[in-house]
mmCIF file of C-alpha atoms in Angstrom:
data_model
loop_
_atom_site.group_PDB
_atom_site.id
_atom_site.type_symbol
_atom_site.label_atom_id
_atom_site.label_comp_id
_atom_site.label_asym_id
_atom_site.label_seq_id
_atom_site.Cartn_x
_atom_site.Cartn_y
_atom_site.Cartn_z
ATOM 1 C CA MET R 1 0.000 0.000 0.000
ATOM 2 C CA PRO R 2 1.349 3.477 -0.824
ATOM 3 C CA GLU R 3 2.529 5.522 2.128
ATOM 4 C CA ASN R 4 2.790 8.780 0.179
ATOM 5 C CA GLY R 5 0.578 10.729 -2.178
ATOM 6 C CA LEU R 6 -2.932 12.078 -2.069
ATOM 7 C CA PHE R 7 -6.006 9.974 -2.824
ATOM 8 C CA THR R 8 -9.694 10.557 -3.423
ATOM 9 C CA SER R 9 -12.937 8.609 -3.731
ATOM 10 C CA THR R 10 -14.430 8.046 -7.149
ATOM 11 C CA VAL R 11 -17.344 5.641 -7.173
ATOM 12 C CA ALA R 12 -20.904 5.095 -8.332
ATOM 13 C CA LEU R 13 -22.950 3.217 -5.743
ATOM 14 C CA SER R 14 -26.354 1.618 -5.856
ATOM 15 C CA ALA R 15 -28.429 2.171 -2.718
ATOM 16 C CA GLN R 16 -30.691 -0.880 -2.615
ATOM 17 C CA PRO R 17 -33.273 -1.719 0.064
ATOM 18 C CA ASP R 18 -30.886 -3.960 2.012
ATOM 19 C CA ARG R 19 -27.377 -2.928 0.990
ATOM 20 C CA MET R 20 -25.016 -0.418 -0.592
ATOM 21 C CA CYS R 21 -23.023 -1.831 -3.479
ATOM 22 C CA VAL R 22 -20.736 -0.834 -6.324
ATOM 23 C CA LYS R 23 -22.706 0.158 -9.399
ATOM 24 C CA ALA R 24 -20.012 0.876 -11.995
ATOM 25 C CA GLY R 25 -16.290 0.577 -12.482
ATOM 26 C CA ALA R 26 -15.890 -2.788 -10.777
ATOM 27 C CA VAL R 27 -12.907 -5.029 -11.437
ATOM 28 C CA ASN R 28 -13.342 -8.714 -12.360
ATOM 29 C CA GLY R 29 -17.011 -8.183 -13.157
ATOM 30 C CA GLU R 30 -17.803 -7.533 -9.498
ATOM 31 C CA GLU R 31 -20.450 -4.921 -10.172
ATOM 32 C CA GLY R 32 -22.795 -5.288 -7.238
ATOM 33 C CA PHE R 33 -20.004 -5.870 -4.710
ATOM 34 C CA PRO R 34 -21.516 -4.927 -1.308
ATOM 35 C CA LEU R 35 -19.701 -2.341 0.804
ATOM 36 C CA SER R 36 -19.407 -2.499 4.578
ATOM 37 C CA LEU R 37 -20.269 0.448 6.805
ATOM 38 C CA ASP R 38 -16.563 1.023 7.466
ATOM 39 C CA MET R 39 -15.828 1.096 3.731
ATOM 40 C CA LEU R 40 -18.614 3.635 3.218
ATOM 41 C CA LEU R 41 -17.173 5.787 5.985
ATOM 42 C CA ILE R 42 -13.720 5.752 4.387
ATOM 43 C CA LEU R 43 -15.152 6.677 0.982
ATOM 44 C CA ASP R 44 -17.042 9.607 2.522
ATOM 45 C CA ILE R 45 -13.973 10.843 4.401
ATOM 46 C CA MET R 46 -11.585 10.550 1.457
ATOM 47 C CA LEU R 47 -13.955 12.379 -0.833
ATOM 48 C CA HIS R 48 -12.753 15.488 1.027
ATOM 49 C CA GLU R 49 -9.608 14.537 2.975
ATOM 50 C CA HIS R 50 -6.939 13.224 0.611
ATOM 51 C CA ASP R 51 -3.993 12.758 2.982
ATOM 52 C CA LEU R 52 -3.838 9.180 4.279
ATOM 53 C CA ALA R 53 -2.689 9.953 7.801
ATOM 54 C CA ALA R 54 -5.326 12.655 8.264
ATOM 55 C CA ALA R 55 -8.022 10.417 6.765
ATOM 56 C CA GLU R 56 -7.060 7.584 9.118
ATOM 57 C CA ALA R 57 -7.311 9.900 12.124
ATOM 58 C CA GLN R 58 -10.747 11.091 10.997
ATOM 59 C CA PHE R 59 -11.873 7.503 10.461
ATOM 60 C CA THR R 60 -10.905 6.558 14.011
ATOM 61 C CA ALA R 61 -12.639 9.600 15.507
ATOM 62 C CA VAL R 62 -15.817 9.545 13.418
ATOM 63 C CA ARG R 63 -16.296 5.794 13.802
ATOM 64 C CA LYS R 64 -16.458 6.191 17.592
ATOM 65 C CA ALA R 65 -18.879 9.114 17.411
ATOM 66 C CA PRO R 66 -22.670 8.868 17.162
ATOM 67 C CA LEU R 67 -24.230 9.524 13.794
ATOM 68 C CA ALA R 68 -24.267 13.257 13.087
ATOM 69 C CA ALA R 69 -27.724 14.867 13.144
ATOM 70 C CA ASP R 70 -27.095 16.678 9.846
ATOM 71 C CA ALA R 71 -26.218 13.419 8.100
ATOM 72 C CA GLN R 72 -29.272 11.688 9.553
ATOM 73 C CA ALA R 73 -31.534 14.572 8.514
ATOM 74 C CA ALA R 74 -30.143 14.553 4.970
ATOM 75 C CA VAL R 75 -30.956 10.865 4.605
ATOM 76 C CA ASP R 76 -34.378 11.243 6.245
ATOM 77 C CA GLU R 77 -35.292 13.989 3.768
ATOM 78 C CA LEU R 78 -34.019 12.075 0.747
ATOM 79 C CA SER R 79 -36.815 11.193 -1.665
ATOM 80 C CA TYR R 80 -36.713 9.190 -4.893
ATOM 81 C CA SER R 81 -39.091 7.002 -6.871
ATOM 82 C CA GLY R 82 -38.686 3.248 -6.875
ATOM 83 C CA ASN R 83 -36.656 1.092 -4.509
ATOM 84 C CA THR R 84 -33.144 2.154 -5.499
ATOM 85 C CA CYS R 85 -31.094 5.241 -6.167
ATOM 86 C CA SER R 86 -27.556 5.889 -7.380
ATOM 87 C CA ILE R 87 -24.931 7.661 -5.287
ATOM 88 C CA HIS R 88 -22.070 9.390 -7.100
ATOM 89 C CA ALA R 89 -18.946 10.341 -5.141
ATOM 90 C CA ARG R 90 -16.471 12.160 -7.352
ATOM 91 C CA ARG R 91 -14.426 15.353 -7.533
ATOM 92 C CA GLY R 92 -15.369 16.288 -3.987
ATOM 93 C CA THR R 93 -19.125 16.042 -4.566
ATOM 94 C CA LEU R 94 -21.742 13.593 -3.308
ATOM 95 C CA THR R 95 -24.962 13.475 -5.309
ATOM 96 C CA VAL R 96 -27.993 11.199 -5.473
ATOM 97 C CA ARG R 97 -29.690 10.223 -8.728
ATOM 98 C CA ASP R 98 -33.219 8.871 -9.053
ATOM 99 C CA ASP R 99 -32.812 5.573 -10.949
ATOM 100 C CA ARG R 100 -36.358 5.545 -12.290
ATOM 101 C CA LYS R 101 -36.664 9.172 -13.376
ATOM 102 C CA MET R 102 -32.980 9.473 -14.336
ATOM 103 C CA VAL R 103 -32.690 12.894 -12.693
ATOM 104 C CA ARG R 104 -30.704 14.247 -9.748
ATOM 105 C CA ALA R 105 -32.610 13.677 -6.518
ATOM 106 C CA ALA R 106 -30.298 15.525 -4.121
ATOM 107 C CA ASP R 107 -26.908 17.140 -3.667
ATOM 108 C CA LEU R 108 -25.513 16.029 -0.302
ATOM 109 C CA THR R 109 -22.037 17.481 -0.787
ATOM 110 C CA ALA R 110 -22.352 20.069 1.990
ATOM 111 C CA GLN R 111 -23.573 17.512 4.529
ATOM 112 C CA SER R 112 -20.842 15.083 3.505
ATOM 113 C CA ARG R 113 -18.158 17.747 3.783
ATOM 114 C CA SER R 114 -19.273 18.879 7.242
ATOM 115 C CA THR R 115 -19.989 15.457 8.780
ATOM 116 C CA ARG R 116 -18.163 12.815 6.681
ATOM 117 C CA GLN R 117 -21.118 10.584 7.561
ATOM 118 C CA VAL R 118 -23.689 10.728 4.767
ATOM 119 C CA LEU R 119 -22.701 7.359 3.295
ATOM 120 C CA ARG R 120 -22.587 5.980 6.831
ATOM 121 C CA ALA R 121 -26.146 7.209 7.409
ATOM 122 C CA LEU R 122 -27.303 5.667 4.138
ATOM 123 C CA GLY R 123 -25.727 2.367 5.189
ATOM 124 C CA MET R 124 -27.322 2.469 8.639
ATOM 125 C CA ARG R 125 -30.692 3.092 7.015
ATOM 126 C CA ARG R 126 -30.143 -0.280 5.347
ATOM 127 C CA ASN R 127 -29.361 -1.922 8.707
ATOM 128 C CA LEU R 128 -25.614 -2.056 8.140
ATOM 129 C CA SER R 129 -23.537 -1.882 11.320
ATOM 130 C CA HIS R 130 -19.896 -1.441 12.227
ATOM 131 C CA ASP R 131 -17.826 -4.521 12.982
ATOM 132 C CA PRO R 132 -17.478 -4.890 16.778
ATOM 133 C CA GLU R 133 -13.702 -5.021 16.338
ATOM 134 C CA THR R 134 -12.004 -1.852 15.127
ATOM 135 C CA PRO R 135 -10.859 -2.600 11.556
ATOM 136 C CA ASN R 136 -7.444 -1.869 10.123
ATOM 137 C CA PHE R 137 -7.855 1.366 8.161
ATOM 138 C CA ARG R 138 -4.873 0.645 5.927
ATOM 139 C CA GLU R 139 -6.171 -2.798 4.971
ATOM 140 C CA LEU R 140 -9.590 -1.387 4.083
ATOM 141 C CA PHE R 141 -7.921 1.414 2.117
ATOM 142 C CA THR R 142 -5.910 -1.133 0.138
ATOM 143 C CA GLU R 143 -9.002 -3.193 -0.686
ATOM 144 C CA LEU R 144 -10.916 -0.114 -1.846
ATOM 145 C CA GLN R 145 -7.925 0.996 -3.888
ATOM 146 C CA GLU R 146 -7.567 -2.424 -5.529
ATOM 147 C CA ARG R 147 -11.242 -2.296 -6.448
ATOM 148 C CA GLY R 148 -10.704 1.068 -8.130
ATOM 149 C CA LEU R 149 -12.777 3.083 -5.648
ATOM 150 C CA LEU R 150 -9.872 5.119 -4.242
ATOM 151 C CA VAL R 151 -7.567 6.711 -6.806
ATOM 152 C CA PRO R 152 -4.821 9.361 -6.926
ATOM 153 C CA SER R 153 -6.181 12.864 -6.497
ATOM 154 C CA ILE R 154 -6.250 15.142 -9.526
ATOM 155 C CA GLY R 155 -2.696 16.169 -10.335
ATOM 156 C CA GLU R 156 -1.207 13.277 -8.338
ATOM 157 C CA ILE R 157 -0.914 10.648 -11.082
ATOM 158 C CA GLU R 158 2.684 9.541 -11.590
ATOM 159 C CA TRP R 159 2.977 9.090 -15.354
ATOM 160 C CA GLY R 160 6.652 8.168 -15.343
ATOM 161 C CA GLN R 161 7.858 6.735 -18.660
ATOM 162 C CA LEU R 162 4.310 6.541 -20.013
ATOM 163 C CA ARG R 163 4.148 10.329 -20.323
ATOM 164 C CA ARG R 164 5.134 10.230 -23.987
ATOM 165 C CA LEU R 165 3.500 10.798 -27.367
ATOM 166 C CA THR R 166 5.001 7.754 -29.087
ATOM 167 C CA PRO R 167 4.580 4.068 -28.209
ATOM 168 C CA ILE R 168 7.237 2.116 -26.341
ATOM 169 C CA CYS R 169 7.265 -0.319 -29.269
ATOM 170 C CA PRO R 170 5.291 0.583 -32.420
ATOM 171 C CA ASP R 171 5.283 -3.075 -33.497
ATOM 172 C CA PHE R 172 2.721 -4.288 -30.915
ATOM 173 C CA GLY R 173 5.475 -4.997 -28.359
ATOM 174 C CA ILE R 174 7.174 -7.678 -30.475
ATOM 175 C CA SER R 175 10.588 -6.088 -29.953
ATOM 176 C CA ARG R 176 10.133 -6.586 -26.190
ATOM 177 C CA GLY R 177 8.406 -9.964 -25.997
ATOM 178 C CA THR R 178 4.882 -11.323 -26.489
ATOM 179 C CA PRO R 179 2.264 -8.760 -27.596
ATOM 180 C CA ILE R 180 -0.546 -8.419 -25.061
ATOM 181 C CA ASP R 181 -3.257 -9.475 -27.516
ATOM 182 C CA ARG R 182 -1.188 -12.510 -28.508
ATOM 183 C CA HIS R 183 -0.900 -13.492 -24.840
ATOM 184 C CA TYR R 184 -4.688 -13.474 -24.590
ATOM 185 C CA LEU R 185 -5.030 -15.351 -27.884
ATOM 186 C CA ASN R 186 -2.729 -18.026 -26.460
ATOM 187 C CA GLN R 187 -5.056 -18.267 -23.445
ATOM 188 C CA PHE R 188 -8.044 -18.706 -25.744
ATOM 189 C CA ILE R 189 -6.239 -21.358 -27.791
ATOM 190 C CA ALA R 190 -5.472 -23.255 -24.590
ATOM 191 C CA GLU R 191 -9.207 -23.174 -23.766
ATOM 192 C CA ILE R 192 -10.258 -24.601 -27.146
ATOM 193 C CA ARG R 193 -7.275 -26.798 -28.063
ATOM 194 C CA ASP R 194 -9.029 -30.099 -27.357
ATOM 195 C CA LEU R 195 -12.258 -28.971 -29.040
ATOM 196 C CA VAL R 196 -10.885 -28.212 -32.509
ATOM 197 C CA GLN R 197 -11.396 -31.293 -34.658
ATOM 198 C CA GLY R 198 -12.304 -32.690 -38.059
ATOM 199 C CA ASP R 199 -11.821 -30.896 -41.362
ATOM 200 C CA VAL R 200 -10.575 -27.399 -40.510
ATOM 201 C CA VAL R 201 -10.038 -24.199 -42.481
ATOM 202 C CA GLU R 202 -8.234 -21.247 -40.940
ATOM 203 C CA ILE R 203 -9.116 -17.915 -42.511
ATOM 204 C CA GLY R 204 -6.057 -15.700 -42.705
ATOM 205 C CA GLY R 205 -3.772 -18.557 -41.696
ATOM 206 C CA ASN R 206 -1.685 -21.310 -43.217
ATOM 207 C CA ASP R 207 -1.593 -25.077 -43.121
ATOM 208 C CA GLY R 208 1.288 -25.193 -40.629
ATOM 209 C CA ASN R 209 -0.608 -23.341 -37.906
ATOM 210 C CA LYS R 210 -2.156 -26.634 -36.871
ATOM 211 C CA ASP R 211 1.161 -27.537 -35.239
ATOM 212 C CA VAL R 212 1.790 -24.003 -33.966
ATOM 213 C CA TYR R 213 -1.513 -24.043 -32.086
ATOM 214 C CA GLY R 214 -1.204 -27.673 -30.993
ATOM 215 C CA PHE R 215 -4.446 -28.819 -32.640
ATOM 216 C CA THR R 216 -4.002 -32.604 -32.649
ATOM 217 C CA ARG R 217 -7.552 -33.799 -33.313
ATOM 218 C CA THR R 218 -7.951 -32.549 -36.874
ATOM 219 C CA SER R 219 -8.347 -34.764 -39.935
ATOM 220 C CA GLY R 220 -7.401 -31.942 -42.298
ATOM 221 C CA TYR R 221 -6.123 -28.384 -41.855
ATOM 222 C CA ARG R 222 -6.001 -25.802 -44.634
ATOM 223 C CA GLY R 223 -5.163 -22.139 -44.633
ATOM 224 C CA LEU R 224 -7.338 -19.680 -46.582
ATOM 225 C CA ASP R 225 -5.848 -16.305 -47.470
ATOM 226 C CA ILE R 226 -6.503 -13.553 -49.965
ATOM 227 C CA ASN R 227 -2.843 -13.734 -51.024
ATOM 228 C CA ASP R 228 -1.020 -16.748 -52.446
ATOM 229 C CA ALA R 229 1.800 -17.741 -50.108
ATOM 230 C CA PRO R 230 3.675 -20.888 -49.027
ATOM 231 C CA GLY R 231 1.484 -23.069 -46.828
ATOM 232 C CA VAL R 232 -1.768 -21.509 -48.064
ATOM 233 C CA SER R 233 -3.947 -24.217 -49.621
ATOM 234 C CA LEU R 234 -6.911 -21.988 -50.463
ATOM 235 C CA VAL R 235 -6.438 -18.594 -52.105
ATOM 236 C CA GLY R 236 -9.476 -16.339 -52.144
ATOM 237 C CA ASP R 237 -11.604 -13.802 -50.332
ATOM 238 C CA ALA R 238 -13.543 -15.041 -47.303
ATOM 239 C CA ALA R 239 -16.270 -12.587 -48.292
ATOM 240 C CA ASP R 240 -16.935 -14.790 -51.361
ATOM 241 C CA PRO R 241 -19.390 -17.542 -50.337
ATOM 242 C CA GLY R 242 -18.403 -19.659 -53.346
ATOM 243 C CA ILE R 243 -14.788 -20.127 -52.304
ATOM 244 C CA ILE R 244 -15.699 -23.174 -50.161
ATOM 245 C CA PRO R 245 -18.564 -25.657 -50.736
ATOM 246 C CA ALA R 246 -21.510 -25.381 -48.361
ATOM 247 C CA ASP R 247 -21.824 -27.851 -45.479
ATOM 248 C CA SER R 248 -18.297 -29.163 -45.998
ATOM 249 C CA LEU R 249 -16.322 -28.211 -42.874
ATOM 250 C CA ASP R 250 -16.279 -29.223 -39.224
ATOM 251 C CA THR R 251 -14.336 -26.256 -37.882
ATOM 252 C CA ILE R 252 -13.361 -22.745 -38.968
ATOM 253 C CA ILE R 253 -10.630 -20.693 -37.300
ATOM 254 C CA ALA R 254 -10.420 -16.911 -37.699
ATOM 255 C CA PHE R 255 -7.883 -15.183 -35.462
ATOM 256 C CA ASN R 256 -7.275 -11.456 -36.053
ATOM 257 C CA VAL R 257 -9.253 -11.586 -39.292
ATOM 258 C CA LEU R 258 -12.727 -10.076 -38.994
ATOM 259 C CA GLU R 259 -11.386 -6.607 -38.198
ATOM 260 C CA HIS R 260 -9.587 -6.617 -41.554
ATOM 261 C CA THR R 261 -12.707 -7.364 -43.616
ATOM 262 C CA ALA R 262 -14.926 -4.560 -44.884
ATOM 263 C CA ARG R 263 -18.091 -6.541 -44.090
ATOM 264 C CA PRO R 264 -17.284 -8.966 -41.259
ATOM 265 C CA TRP R 265 -20.928 -9.959 -40.848
ATOM 266 C CA GLN R 266 -20.843 -11.286 -44.413
ATOM 267 C CA VAL R 267 -17.794 -13.416 -43.617
ATOM 268 C CA VAL R 268 -19.592 -14.735 -40.521
ATOM 269 C CA ASP R 269 -22.601 -15.682 -42.665
ATOM 270 C CA ASN R 270 -20.275 -17.470 -45.093
ATOM 271 C CA MET R 271 -18.654 -19.419 -42.266
ATOM 272 C CA ARG R 272 -22.063 -20.587 -41.153
ATOM 273 C CA GLN R 273 -22.838 -21.688 -44.712
ATOM 274 C CA TRP R 274 -19.553 -23.607 -45.067
ATOM 275 C CA LEU R 275 -19.895 -25.535 -41.806
ATOM 276 C CA ARG R 276 -21.770 -28.771 -41.446
ATOM 277 C CA LYS R 277 -24.613 -28.847 -38.925
ATOM 278 C CA GLY R 278 -23.006 -28.835 -35.489
ATOM 279 C CA GLY R 279 -19.792 -27.371 -36.893
ATOM 280 C CA THR R 280 -17.985 -24.726 -34.870
ATOM 281 C CA ALA R 281 -16.239 -21.423 -35.518
ATOM 282 C CA TYR R 282 -13.498 -20.117 -33.230
ATOM 283 C CA CYS R 283 -12.754 -16.428 -33.694
ATOM 284 C CA MET R 284 -10.672 -13.732 -32.021
ATOM 285 C CA VAL R 285 -10.668 -9.988 -32.667
ATOM 286 C CA PRO R 286 -8.597 -7.284 -30.970
ATOM 287 C CA SER R 287 -10.514 -4.630 -29.082
ATOM 288 C CA ALA R 288 -7.496 -2.531 -28.035
ATOM 289 C CA GLN R 289 -4.709 -2.688 -30.587
ATOM 290 C CA ARG R 290 -2.951 -0.110 -32.777
ATOM 291 C CA LEU R 291 -4.194 0.225 -36.344
ATOM 292 C CA HIS R 292 -2.359 -1.695 -39.037
ATOM 293 C CA GLY R 293 -3.180 -2.561 -42.629
ATOM 294 C CA ALA R 294 -3.328 -6.191 -43.693
ATOM 295 C CA PRO R 295 -4.322 -5.022 -46.263
ATOM 296 C CA GLU R 296 -6.818 -2.734 -44.458
ATOM 297 C CA ASP R 297 -7.917 -2.296 -40.853
ATOM 298 C CA TYR R 298 -11.648 -1.547 -40.597
ATOM 299 C CA TRP R 299 -13.043 -2.552 -37.215
ATOM 300 C CA ARG R 300 -12.476 -3.200 -33.528
ATOM 301 C CA PRO R 301 -15.509 -5.396 -32.759
ATOM 302 C CA LEU R 302 -16.555 -5.397 -29.111
ATOM 303 C CA PRO R 303 -18.052 -8.421 -27.313
ATOM 304 C CA ALA R 304 -21.612 -7.247 -27.981
ATOM 305 C CA ALA R 305 -20.786 -6.870 -31.684
ATOM 306 C CA LEU R 306 -19.570 -10.465 -31.807
ATOM 307 C CA ARG R 307 -22.777 -11.681 -30.194
ATOM 308 C CA GLU R 308 -24.783 -9.704 -32.743
ATOM 309 C CA MET R 309 -22.808 -10.957 -35.750
ATOM 310 C CA PHE R 310 -23.207 -14.566 -34.613
ATOM 311 C CA GLY R 311 -26.823 -14.093 -33.531
ATOM 312 C CA ALA R 312 -28.218 -16.587 -36.066
ATOM 313 C CA TRP R 313 -25.995 -19.421 -34.840
ATOM 314 C CA SER R 314 -27.468 -22.067 -32.552
ATOM 315 C CA GLU R 315 -24.928 -21.571 -29.738
ATOM 316 C CA GLN R 316 -22.341 -18.946 -28.897
ATOM 317 C CA THR R 317 -19.954 -18.280 -26.030
ATOM 318 C CA VAL R 318 -17.966 -15.045 -25.824
ATOM 319 C CA TYR R 319 -14.615 -14.858 -24.060
ATOM 320 C CA GLN R 320 -13.269 -11.459 -23.061
ATOM 321 C CA TYR R 321 -9.761 -10.654 -21.868
ATOM 322 C CA GLY R 322 -8.234 -7.474 -20.504
ATOM 323 C CA ASN R 323 -8.305 -4.673 -17.971
ATOM 324 C CA PRO R 324 -7.294 -0.979 -17.952
ATOM 325 C CA LEU R 325 -3.603 -1.742 -17.430
ATOM 326 C CA SER R 326 -3.351 -4.342 -20.179
ATOM 327 C CA VAL R 327 -5.257 -2.017 -22.543
ATOM 328 C CA ILE R 328 -2.616 0.664 -21.967
ATOM 329 C CA ALA R 329 0.165 -1.904 -22.328
ATOM 330 C CA SER R 330 -1.289 -3.164 -25.610
ATOM 331 C CA LEU R 331 -1.661 0.297 -27.130
ATOM 332 C CA MET R 332 1.796 1.398 -25.945
ATOM 333 C CA GLY R 333 3.534 -1.727 -27.251
ATOM 334 C CA ILE R 334 4.503 -3.089 -23.840
ATOM 335 C CA ALA R 335 5.037 -6.860 -23.806
ATOM 336 C CA ALA R 336 3.135 -9.403 -21.734
ATOM 337 C CA GLU R 337 6.371 -10.384 -19.990
ATOM 338 C CA GLU R 338 6.513 -6.869 -18.503
ATOM 339 C CA LEU R 339 3.266 -7.406 -16.562
ATOM 340 C CA ASP R 340 2.836 -9.917 -13.765
ATOM 341 C CA ALA R 341 0.332 -12.776 -13.741
ATOM 342 C CA LEU R 342 -2.297 -10.868 -11.762
ATOM 343 C CA GLU R 343 -2.004 -7.796 -13.985
ATOM 344 C CA LEU R 344 -2.618 -9.950 -17.048
ATOM 345 C CA SER R 345 -5.326 -12.216 -15.647
ATOM 346 C CA THR R 346 -7.471 -9.601 -13.897
ATOM 347 C CA TYR R 347 -10.656 -9.098 -15.894
ATOM 348 C CA HIS R 348 -12.534 -5.822 -16.220
ATOM 349 C CA PRO R 349 -15.757 -5.963 -18.273
ATOM 350 C CA ASP R 350 -15.361 -2.418 -19.597
ATOM 351 C CA TYR R 351 -11.788 -2.749 -20.860
ATOM 352 C CA PRO R 352 -11.342 -5.601 -23.357
ATOM 353 C CA VAL R 353 -8.025 -6.095 -25.125
ATOM 354 C CA ALA R 354 -9.210 -9.172 -26.999
ATOM 355 C CA SER R 355 -12.663 -10.610 -27.600
ATOM 356 C CA CYS R 356 -13.183 -14.209 -28.700
ATOM 357 C CA ILE R 357 -16.180 -16.325 -29.578
ATOM 358 C CA VAL R 358 -17.017 -20.001 -29.947
ATOM 359 C CA ALA R 359 -20.104 -20.372 -32.139
ATOM 360 C CA ARG R 360 -21.877 -23.533 -33.226
ATOM 361 C CA LYS R 361 -23.989 -23.853 -36.371
#
């Protein structure tokens, strides 16, 4: 945990009938993570007091004190339609939004600034109580920070070597190690390795990739590419439905391909036509990667776009990889070897580096 620097709260909460939980910005898909009364108190305090030592002293003092009358009155007077409301703590303000009407219900900044207990009062209204044992402030701070709810104050971000207008490596990070998107593709391949079987065509690949990927259950493996090259059995445009006979394949692979096609939905329809009933497509697209022609770069499909493009298929499963740090690393050309296992594996639903899909005809 950092001992120096200034920090502030930045969080959107959902005030539900029986709990206070994270509404947006959660790591690892933990939207809805419930917050304890002590966590709420820390968030309220650090919305205004950014020095750790001073915030810890306030936490100790306020936690022992009875609920402030002004904070209680603010919560008693709060009115909104429906059973829930949203609480926004950011840039030194604390506001309440009516979830049903989608309008601001109250501005409780003044009460929060004077008492540091508005979130505490909201939690108590929902029958939350303090732990009988005094918690470790620093441990709670660290947990809130790791969940992205406590961040450096404005002007306190340490940019270091990332404060630059050119990438670390303009070639995806290849000069430094494994590109971030390739690391995630390798994870996806490991997930599907034992599922790929039968007569296979890889769009944008070559015949030898079967061994590169470790696909051992195939009866045939052919690469299809728009350009004639060694190891490419099929030369043609995947947007042309006549390039492969209908109902003739068991599996289609398309890694880093759909973003380079002008009409990816047409290619997806062709794949469905080429597969036998029960056949499967395995696709990966980058969501956070520098632009590059091959021959053109048209799209960065997001997970929802993949689900839409494969909507007519009988089954589909989307895999999403990435988080804010790995997005930055990917765009800056920082290699996977320069991040640790947790930094690579942590999943954030709003920050995909790579999106993959398994779809069955």
